Amino acid sequence: MNAPYSIPVKGITNIGQWISWNPDSHKMEVREGGTWLINEGKFVEYLPQSFSDSGFLDAKGRLLTPGLVDSHTHPAFATTREDEFEMRATGMSYQEIAKAGGGIRNSVRKLREISEADLSDLIFGRLRLMMEHGTTTVECKSGYGLSTESELKSLRAIHSASNRLPIRTLSTFLGAHEVPDEFQDNKTGYINLLIHEMIPKVAGDNLADFCDVFCEEGVFTVGETRKILEVAQAHGLELKFHADEFISTGGAELAAGIQALSADHLMAISEEGIRALAISDTVATLLPGTTFFLGTGTWAPARKMLESGVTLALATDFNPGSNMSLSMSFIMTLAVIYLKMTSLEAFQAATYGGAKALGLSDNTGAIAVGYTADAVIWSAFNYKQVPYYYGINQVAETVIQGNCILKRQ
Ligand code: NIG
Ligand code: FE
């Protein structure tokens, strides 16, 4: 499969409106016009005038935003699960399908059969689509292997796919995504395998930046999650995990307590969970695409979290079971409609918030001096048009580390 071309640019000129988190004022700002100069993959200076030199990327008076940061995805899967999608339409719930042997364990059976090279090609195609939709940094989880061999295969496939593309990829070990078929009557045995074999190997081979656990009723309890994550932390992995997705089990409180980078999903977060996150550095990563796609109607209480001072990230949760969309702009649309976030809050969460959830907010997620030159030029003329005009791709150019990756008119 071909990689997209990549052309270095001296800067972005003829900017119309531009928005960014300002690392000095700690606020999102909306500005107009001018040029951002780029050198060695970083933004170096803002000038109020425009240039006609062909080394510049011409924004043609349109909207410029930071590159989108998708801080929660599951792209390492072998086959899609459209049959389950239809089963939900006829009344079965996500949990009922999982209990009947579908769900994550369905994906696991397929992933164990695919070769590493074929999996890498599938991930490559998915990452390329993400770039076309304006994502410049993405977190990718394993979690459909659930054996040492297949988890390592997934992580290696993520690395080899991302090495063929400019998109910046961080990887997460999610061996604790489910209890696999062969350990259904021996969960303790599987936790021991995670702790004594998988985590040391993943960390030893430098295959992951983060460790994740699906902390949920019927999957891993808060106590089990803590045990697994503490081992991962001792092996040098940073922590971020699926918490309080369907049932409030105290996942958010645990995330704050163990200083996880983020607690993700949180549709069922408790008042105490919100308070715990508000006084911590842990980001709340909201994934409204999952509520939408599962049709549950239970949205994370974003406004309450914002009012309590919790930092929010928005991400897709792209995966074959609970959200088959990798469009961050569609997620922003959902955030405005259902989470009652403003368009500017949605952009903040999709750029700065995502970068913070990945521990990168010192150099990624903003158009500011010294920050990585990741950006999107949109066909839109102002930021409110992006979540407003949904169901189409309004990305005109994606810029990653000062290289223009797409060129659409
Ligand atoms: O984030 N919640 C757990 N994991 C995924 C779903 C994975 C799947 O159904 O394949 C999620 O929603
Ligand atoms: Fe997820």
CSV table of N, CA and C in Angstrom, one decimal, residues 66-73 133-139 167-168 170 285 313-316 328 331-332 346-361 364-366 374 376:
chain,number,residue,atom,x,y,z
A,66,PRO,N,-4.9,23.4,15.2
A,66,PRO,CA,-3.9,22.4,15.5
A,66,PRO,C,-4.3,21.1,14.9
A,67,GLY,N,-3.3,20.2,14.6
A,67,GLY,CA,-3.7,18.8,14.2
A,67,GLY,C,-4.5,18.2,15.3
A,68,LEU,N,-5.4,17.3,14.9
A,68,LEU,CA,-6.3,16.6,15.9
A,68,LEU,C,-5.5,15.5,16.6
A,69,VAL,N,-5.8,15.3,17.8
A,69,VAL,CA,-5.1,14.3,18.6
A,69,VAL,C,-6.2,13.3,19.0
A,70,ASP,N,-6.1,12.1,18.5
A,70,ASP,CA,-7.1,11.0,18.8
A,70,ASP,C,-6.4,10.1,19.8
A,71,SER,N,-6.7,10.3,21.1
A,71,SER,CA,-6.0,9.7,22.2
A,71,SER,C,-6.5,8.4,22.6
A,72,HIS,N,-7.4,7.8,21.9
A,72,HIS,CA,-8.0,6.5,22.3
A,72,HIS,C,-8.6,5.8,21.1
A,73,THR,N,-7.8,4.8,20.5
A,73,THR,CA,-8.3,4.0,19.4
A,73,THR,C,-7.9,2.5,19.5
A,133,HIS,N,-8.5,12.6,7.7
A,133,HIS,CA,-9.5,13.2,8.5
A,133,HIS,C,-8.9,14.2,9.6
A,134,GLY,N,-7.7,14.5,9.4
A,134,GLY,CA,-7.1,15.6,10.2
A,134,GLY,C,-6.4,15.1,11.5
A,135,THR,N,-6.3,13.8,11.7
A,135,THR,CA,-5.6,13.4,12.9
A,135,THR,C,-4.1,13.3,12.7
A,136,THR,N,-3.3,14.0,13.5
A,136,THR,CA,-1.9,14.0,13.3
A,136,THR,C,-1.2,13.2,14.4
A,137,THR,N,-1.8,13.0,15.5
A,137,THR,CA,-1.2,12.1,16.6
A,137,THR,C,-2.3,11.2,17.0
A,138,VAL,N,-2.0,9.9,17.2
A,138,VAL,CA,-3.0,8.9,17.5
A,138,VAL,C,-2.4,7.9,18.5
A,139,GLU,N,-3.2,7.5,19.4
A,139,GLU,CA,-2.9,6.4,20.4
A,139,GLU,C,-3.6,5.1,19.8
A,167,ILE,N,2.1,10.1,10.4
A,167,ILE,CA,1.3,10.3,11.6
A,167,ILE,C,2.1,9.8,12.9
A,168,ARG,N,2.0,10.6,13.9
A,168,ARG,CA,2.7,10.2,15.2
A,168,ARG,C,1.8,9.2,15.9
A,170,LEU,N,1.3,6.6,19.2
A,170,LEU,CA,1.8,6.0,20.5
A,170,LEU,C,1.0,4.7,20.7
A,285,THR,N,-11.1,11.4,29.4
A,285,THR,CA,-11.3,11.3,28.0
A,285,THR,C,-12.7,10.8,27.6
A,313,ALA,N,-10.6,15.5,27.3
A,313,ALA,CA,-10.2,15.1,26.0
A,313,ALA,C,-11.3,14.5,25.3
A,314,LEU,N,-11.4,14.6,23.9
A,314,LEU,CA,-12.3,13.9,23.1
A,314,LEU,C,-11.6,13.0,22.2
A,315,ALA,N,-12.0,11.7,22.0
A,315,ALA,CA,-11.4,10.8,21.2
A,315,ALA,C,-12.4,9.9,20.5
A,316,THR,N,-12.0,9.2,19.5
A,316,THR,CA,-13.0,8.4,18.7
A,316,THR,C,-13.3,7.1,19.4
A,328,MET,N,-12.6,12.5,13.9
A,328,MET,CA,-12.6,13.3,15.1
A,328,MET,C,-13.6,14.5,14.9
A,331,ILE,N,-16.9,13.3,16.0
A,331,ILE,CA,-16.9,13.2,17.5
A,331,ILE,C,-17.2,14.6,18.1
A,332,MET,N,-16.6,15.7,17.4
A,332,MET,CA,-16.9,17.0,17.9
A,332,MET,C,-18.3,17.4,17.7
A,346,ALA,N,-15.0,21.8,22.3
A,346,ALA,CA,-14.7,20.6,21.6
A,346,ALA,C,-13.4,20.6,20.9
A,347,PHE,N,-13.0,21.7,20.3
A,347,PHE,CA,-11.7,21.7,19.7
A,347,PHE,C,-10.6,21.7,20.7
A,348,GLN,N,-10.8,22.3,21.8
A,348,GLN,CA,-9.8,22.3,22.9
A,348,GLN,C,-9.5,20.8,23.3
A,349,ALA,N,-10.7,20.1,23.5
A,349,ALA,CA,-10.6,18.7,24.0
A,349,ALA,C,-10.0,17.8,22.9
A,350,ALA,N,-10.2,18.1,21.6
A,350,ALA,CA,-9.7,17.3,20.5
A,350,ALA,C,-8.2,17.6,20.2
A,351,THR,N,-7.7,18.6,20.8
A,351,THR,CA,-6.3,19.0,20.4
A,351,THR,C,-5.4,19.0,21.7
A,352,TYR,N,-5.5,20.1,22.5
A,352,TYR,CA,-4.8,20.2,23.8
A,352,TYR,C,-5.1,19.1,24.7
A,353,GLY,N,-6.4,18.8,24.9
A,353,GLY,CA,-6.9,17.8,25.8
A,353,GLY,C,-6.3,16.4,25.5
A,354,GLY,N,-6.4,16.1,24.2
A,354,GLY,CA,-5.9,14.8,23.7
A,354,GLY,C,-4.4,14.7,24.0
A,355,ALA,N,-3.7,15.8,23.7
A,355,ALA,CA,-2.2,15.8,23.9
A,355,ALA,C,-1.9,15.6,25.4
A,356,LYS,N,-2.7,16.2,26.3
A,356,LYS,CA,-2.5,16.1,27.7
A,356,LYS,C,-2.7,14.6,28.1
A,357,ALA,N,-3.7,14.0,27.6
A,357,ALA,CA,-4.1,12.6,27.9
A,357,ALA,C,-3.0,11.7,27.4
A,358,LEU,N,-2.1,12.1,26.6
A,358,LEU,CA,-0.9,11.3,26.1
A,358,LEU,C,0.4,11.8,26.7
A,359,GLY,N,0.3,12.8,27.6
A,359,GLY,CA,1.5,13.3,28.2
A,359,GLY,C,2.4,14.1,27.3
A,360,LEU,N,1.7,14.7,26.3
A,360,LEU,CA,2.5,15.4,25.2
A,360,LEU,C,2.2,16.9,25.2
A,361,SER,N,1.4,17.4,26.2
A,361,SER,CA,0.9,18.8,26.0
A,361,SER,C,1.9,19.9,26.1
A,364,THR,N,2.8,19.4,21.9
A,364,THR,CA,1.9,19.0,20.8
A,364,THR,C,0.5,19.5,21.2
A,365,GLY,N,-0.3,19.7,20.1
A,365,GLY,CA,-1.7,20.0,20.4
A,365,GLY,C,-2.0,21.5,20.4
A,366,ALA,N,-1.0,22.3,20.0
A,366,ALA,CA,-1.3,23.8,19.9
A,366,ALA,C,-0.4,24.4,18.8
A,374,ASP,N,2.1,20.5,13.7
A,374,ASP,CA,1.0,19.7,13.2
A,374,ASP,C,-0.2,20.6,13.1
A,376,VAL,N,-4.2,21.5,10.7
A,376,VAL,CA,-5.1,21.2,9.7
A,376,VAL,C,-5.6,22.5,9.1
